[in-house]
Short mmCIF file of C-alpha atoms in Angstrom, two decimals:
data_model
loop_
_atom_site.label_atom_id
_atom_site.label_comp_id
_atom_site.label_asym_id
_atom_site.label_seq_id
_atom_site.Cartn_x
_atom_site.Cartn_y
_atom_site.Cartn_z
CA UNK A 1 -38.66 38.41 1.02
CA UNK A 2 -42.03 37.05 2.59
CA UNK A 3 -45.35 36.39 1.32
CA UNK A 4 -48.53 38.18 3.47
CA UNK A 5 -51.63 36.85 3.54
CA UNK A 6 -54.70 38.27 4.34
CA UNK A 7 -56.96 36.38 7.13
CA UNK A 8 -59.98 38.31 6.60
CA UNK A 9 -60.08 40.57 9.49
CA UNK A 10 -59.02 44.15 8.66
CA UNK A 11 -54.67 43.74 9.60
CA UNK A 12 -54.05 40.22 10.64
CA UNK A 13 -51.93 38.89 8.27
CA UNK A 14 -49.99 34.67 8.08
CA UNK A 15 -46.52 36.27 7.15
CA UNK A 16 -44.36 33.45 5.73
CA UNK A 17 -40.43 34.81 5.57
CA UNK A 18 -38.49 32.70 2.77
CA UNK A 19 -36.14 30.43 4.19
CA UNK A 20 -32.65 29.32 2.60
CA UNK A 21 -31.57 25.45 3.50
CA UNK A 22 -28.89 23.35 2.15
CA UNK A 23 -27.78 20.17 4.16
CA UNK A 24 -26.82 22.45 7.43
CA UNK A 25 -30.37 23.06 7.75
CA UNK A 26 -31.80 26.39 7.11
CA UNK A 27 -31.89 30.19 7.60
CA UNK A 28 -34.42 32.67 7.74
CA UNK A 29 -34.69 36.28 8.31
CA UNK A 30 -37.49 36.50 10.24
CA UNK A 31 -38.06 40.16 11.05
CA UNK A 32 -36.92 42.90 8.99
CA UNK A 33 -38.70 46.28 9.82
CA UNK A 34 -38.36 47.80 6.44
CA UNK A 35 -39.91 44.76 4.75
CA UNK A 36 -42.63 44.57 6.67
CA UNK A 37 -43.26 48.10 6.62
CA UNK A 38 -43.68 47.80 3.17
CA UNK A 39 -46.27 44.68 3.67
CA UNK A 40 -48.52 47.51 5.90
CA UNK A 41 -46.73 46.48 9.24
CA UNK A 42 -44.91 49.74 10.84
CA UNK A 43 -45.52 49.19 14.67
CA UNK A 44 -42.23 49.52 16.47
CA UNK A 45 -41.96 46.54 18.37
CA UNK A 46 -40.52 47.04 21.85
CA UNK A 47 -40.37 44.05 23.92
CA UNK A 48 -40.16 40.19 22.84
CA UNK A 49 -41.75 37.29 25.01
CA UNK A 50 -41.02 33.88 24.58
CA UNK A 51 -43.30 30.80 25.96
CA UNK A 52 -42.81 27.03 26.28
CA UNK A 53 -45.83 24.98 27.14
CA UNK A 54 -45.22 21.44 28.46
CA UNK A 55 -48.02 19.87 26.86
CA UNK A 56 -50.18 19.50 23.55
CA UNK A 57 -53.90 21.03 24.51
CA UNK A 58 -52.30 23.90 26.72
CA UNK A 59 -54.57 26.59 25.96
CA UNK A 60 -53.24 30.65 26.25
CA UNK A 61 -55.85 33.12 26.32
CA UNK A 62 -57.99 34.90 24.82
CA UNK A 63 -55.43 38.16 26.13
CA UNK A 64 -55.81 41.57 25.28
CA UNK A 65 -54.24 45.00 27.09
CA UNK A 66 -56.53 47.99 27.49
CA UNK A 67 -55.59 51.46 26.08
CA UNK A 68 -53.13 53.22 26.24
CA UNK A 69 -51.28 50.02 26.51
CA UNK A 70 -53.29 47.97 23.93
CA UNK A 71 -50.92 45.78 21.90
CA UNK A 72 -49.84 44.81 18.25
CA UNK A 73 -48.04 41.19 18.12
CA UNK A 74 -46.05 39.25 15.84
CA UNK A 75 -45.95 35.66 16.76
CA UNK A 76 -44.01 32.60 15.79
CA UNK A 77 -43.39 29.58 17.01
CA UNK A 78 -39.63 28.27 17.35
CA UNK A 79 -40.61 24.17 18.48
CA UNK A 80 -43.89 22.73 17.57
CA UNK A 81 -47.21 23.62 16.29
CA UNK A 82 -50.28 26.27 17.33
CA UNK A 83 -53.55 27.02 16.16
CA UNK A 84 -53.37 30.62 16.58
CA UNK A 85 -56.79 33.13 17.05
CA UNK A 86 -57.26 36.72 16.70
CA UNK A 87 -60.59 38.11 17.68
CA UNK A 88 -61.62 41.90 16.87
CA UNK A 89 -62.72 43.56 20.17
CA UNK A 90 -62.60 46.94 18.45
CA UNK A 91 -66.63 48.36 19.77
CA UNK A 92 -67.30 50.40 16.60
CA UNK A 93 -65.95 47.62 14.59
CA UNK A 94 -68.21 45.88 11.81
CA UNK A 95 -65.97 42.47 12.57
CA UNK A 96 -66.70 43.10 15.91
CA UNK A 97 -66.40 39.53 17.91
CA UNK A 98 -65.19 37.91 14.73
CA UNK A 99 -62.21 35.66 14.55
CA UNK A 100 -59.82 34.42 12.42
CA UNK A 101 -57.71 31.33 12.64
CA UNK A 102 -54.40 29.89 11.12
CA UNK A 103 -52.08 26.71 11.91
CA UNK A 104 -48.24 28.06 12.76
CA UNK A 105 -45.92 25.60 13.31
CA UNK A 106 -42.00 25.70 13.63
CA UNK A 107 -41.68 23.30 10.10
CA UNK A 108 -43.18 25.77 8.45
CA UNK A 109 -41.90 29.15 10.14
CA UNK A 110 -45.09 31.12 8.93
CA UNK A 111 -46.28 33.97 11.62
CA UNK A 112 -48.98 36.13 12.51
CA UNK A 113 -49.76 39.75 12.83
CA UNK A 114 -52.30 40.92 15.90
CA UNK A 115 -53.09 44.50 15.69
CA UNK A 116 -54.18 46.42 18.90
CA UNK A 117 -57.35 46.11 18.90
CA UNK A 118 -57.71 42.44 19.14
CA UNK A 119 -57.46 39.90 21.50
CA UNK A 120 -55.63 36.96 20.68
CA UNK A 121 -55.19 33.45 22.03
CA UNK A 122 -53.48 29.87 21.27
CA UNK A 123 -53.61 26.23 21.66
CA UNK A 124 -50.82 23.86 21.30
CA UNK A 125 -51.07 21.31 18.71
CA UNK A 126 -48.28 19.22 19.99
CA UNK A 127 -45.72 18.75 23.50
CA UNK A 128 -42.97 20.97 24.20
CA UNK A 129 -43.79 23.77 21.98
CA UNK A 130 -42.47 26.97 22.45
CA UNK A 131 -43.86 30.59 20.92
CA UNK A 132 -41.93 33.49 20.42
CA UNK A 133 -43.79 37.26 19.92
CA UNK A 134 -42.87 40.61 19.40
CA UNK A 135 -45.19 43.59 20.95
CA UNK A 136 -45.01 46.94 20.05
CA UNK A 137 -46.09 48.21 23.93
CA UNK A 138 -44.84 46.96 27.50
CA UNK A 139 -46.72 44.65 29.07
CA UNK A 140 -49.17 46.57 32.03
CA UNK A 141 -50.81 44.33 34.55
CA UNK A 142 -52.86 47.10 35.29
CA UNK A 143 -54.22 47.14 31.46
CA UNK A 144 -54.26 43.38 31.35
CA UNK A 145 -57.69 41.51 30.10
CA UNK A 146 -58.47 38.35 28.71
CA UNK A 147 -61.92 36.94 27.30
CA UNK A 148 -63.33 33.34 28.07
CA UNK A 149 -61.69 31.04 25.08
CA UNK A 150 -65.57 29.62 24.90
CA UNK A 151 -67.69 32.46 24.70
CA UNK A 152 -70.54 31.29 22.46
CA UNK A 153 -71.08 34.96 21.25
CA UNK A 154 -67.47 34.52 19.46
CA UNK A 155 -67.89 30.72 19.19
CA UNK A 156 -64.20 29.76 18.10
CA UNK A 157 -63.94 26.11 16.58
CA UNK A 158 -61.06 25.41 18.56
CA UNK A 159 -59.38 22.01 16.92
CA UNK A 160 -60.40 18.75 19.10
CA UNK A 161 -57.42 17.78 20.20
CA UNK A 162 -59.07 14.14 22.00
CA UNK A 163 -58.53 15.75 25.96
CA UNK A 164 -59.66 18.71 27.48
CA UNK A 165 -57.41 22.06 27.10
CA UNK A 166 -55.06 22.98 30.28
CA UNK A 167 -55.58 26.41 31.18
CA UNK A 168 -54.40 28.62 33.62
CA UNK A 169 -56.85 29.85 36.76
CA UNK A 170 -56.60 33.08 34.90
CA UNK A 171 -57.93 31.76 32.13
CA UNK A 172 -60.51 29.31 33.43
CA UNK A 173 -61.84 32.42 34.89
CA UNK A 174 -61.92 34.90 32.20
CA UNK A 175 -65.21 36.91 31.68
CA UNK A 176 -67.44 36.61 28.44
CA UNK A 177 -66.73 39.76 25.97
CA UNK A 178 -70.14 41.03 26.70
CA UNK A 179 -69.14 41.25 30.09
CA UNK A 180 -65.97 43.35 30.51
#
């Protein structure tokens, strides 16, 4: 069982799987492809990444793959707490530049869905927290993009998290949207 919730751009959905706990702790099925099929999530996922950032205000992204290696992710977090971002980057979209945010934290073991088409980025909320994801096409470096995380045309409110973000050069560097 798990709940789907629209987050107002067209496919990215907070999936919450149902967890079972007793005084062991808990368990969770937390990817079932005919479930989520059903929920209007049929990418077959072929590769799973994980990530562990050191500190609270680590910031990953905006990342996106060009066609015909653009991406679909499902994303969860096994140790700490994210605020999560997808942003359309579809050209003929209406939602075009538009993003969407939600809180995913390991407590709570809700997700998110990323369809291609969207690039998609993450701060950490707290230290030590580590992200797992699911992508339904290899990773290409030749394919690889990412978008400046403060592009005023897209204008995230990223939470203030009292320092300033630590990014990679990678990302420091990234382009605005209008410019790629």
């Amino acid at each position: 069982m798990i709940a789907v919730r629209p987050l107002g751009l067209e496919r990215v959905f907070e999936i919450t799987p149902r967890r079972f706990g007793d005084d062991r702790g808990f368990f969770s099925e937390t990817y079932n492809r005919q479930r989520y099929s059903e929920a209007g999530i049929s990418e077959e996922f072929v590769q799973d990444n994980h990530s562990r950032s050191v500190k609270a205000g680590t910031l990953r992204g905006l990342h996106f793959q060009q066609a015909p290696f653009a991406q679909a992710k499902l994303l969860r977090v096994l140790q700490g707490a994210i605020f999560d971002v997808a942003v359309d980057i579809r050209p003929q979209s209406p939602d075009y530049g538009k993003w969407v945010g939600v809180e995913l934290t390991a407590d709570a073991g809700n997700q998110i869905f990323v369809p291609a088409g969207f690039a998609h980025g993450f701060v950490t909320l707290e230290n030590d927290t580590q992200v797992a994801y699911k992508v339904d096409n290899y990773y290409s470096a030749e394919h690889d993009r990412s978008i400046s995380h403060a592009d005023p045309f897209i204008a995230i409110k990223w939470p203030d998290i009292g320092q300033a973000f630590t990014l990679s050069e990678k990302d420091a560097n990234a382009p605005l949207l209008r410019d790629l």
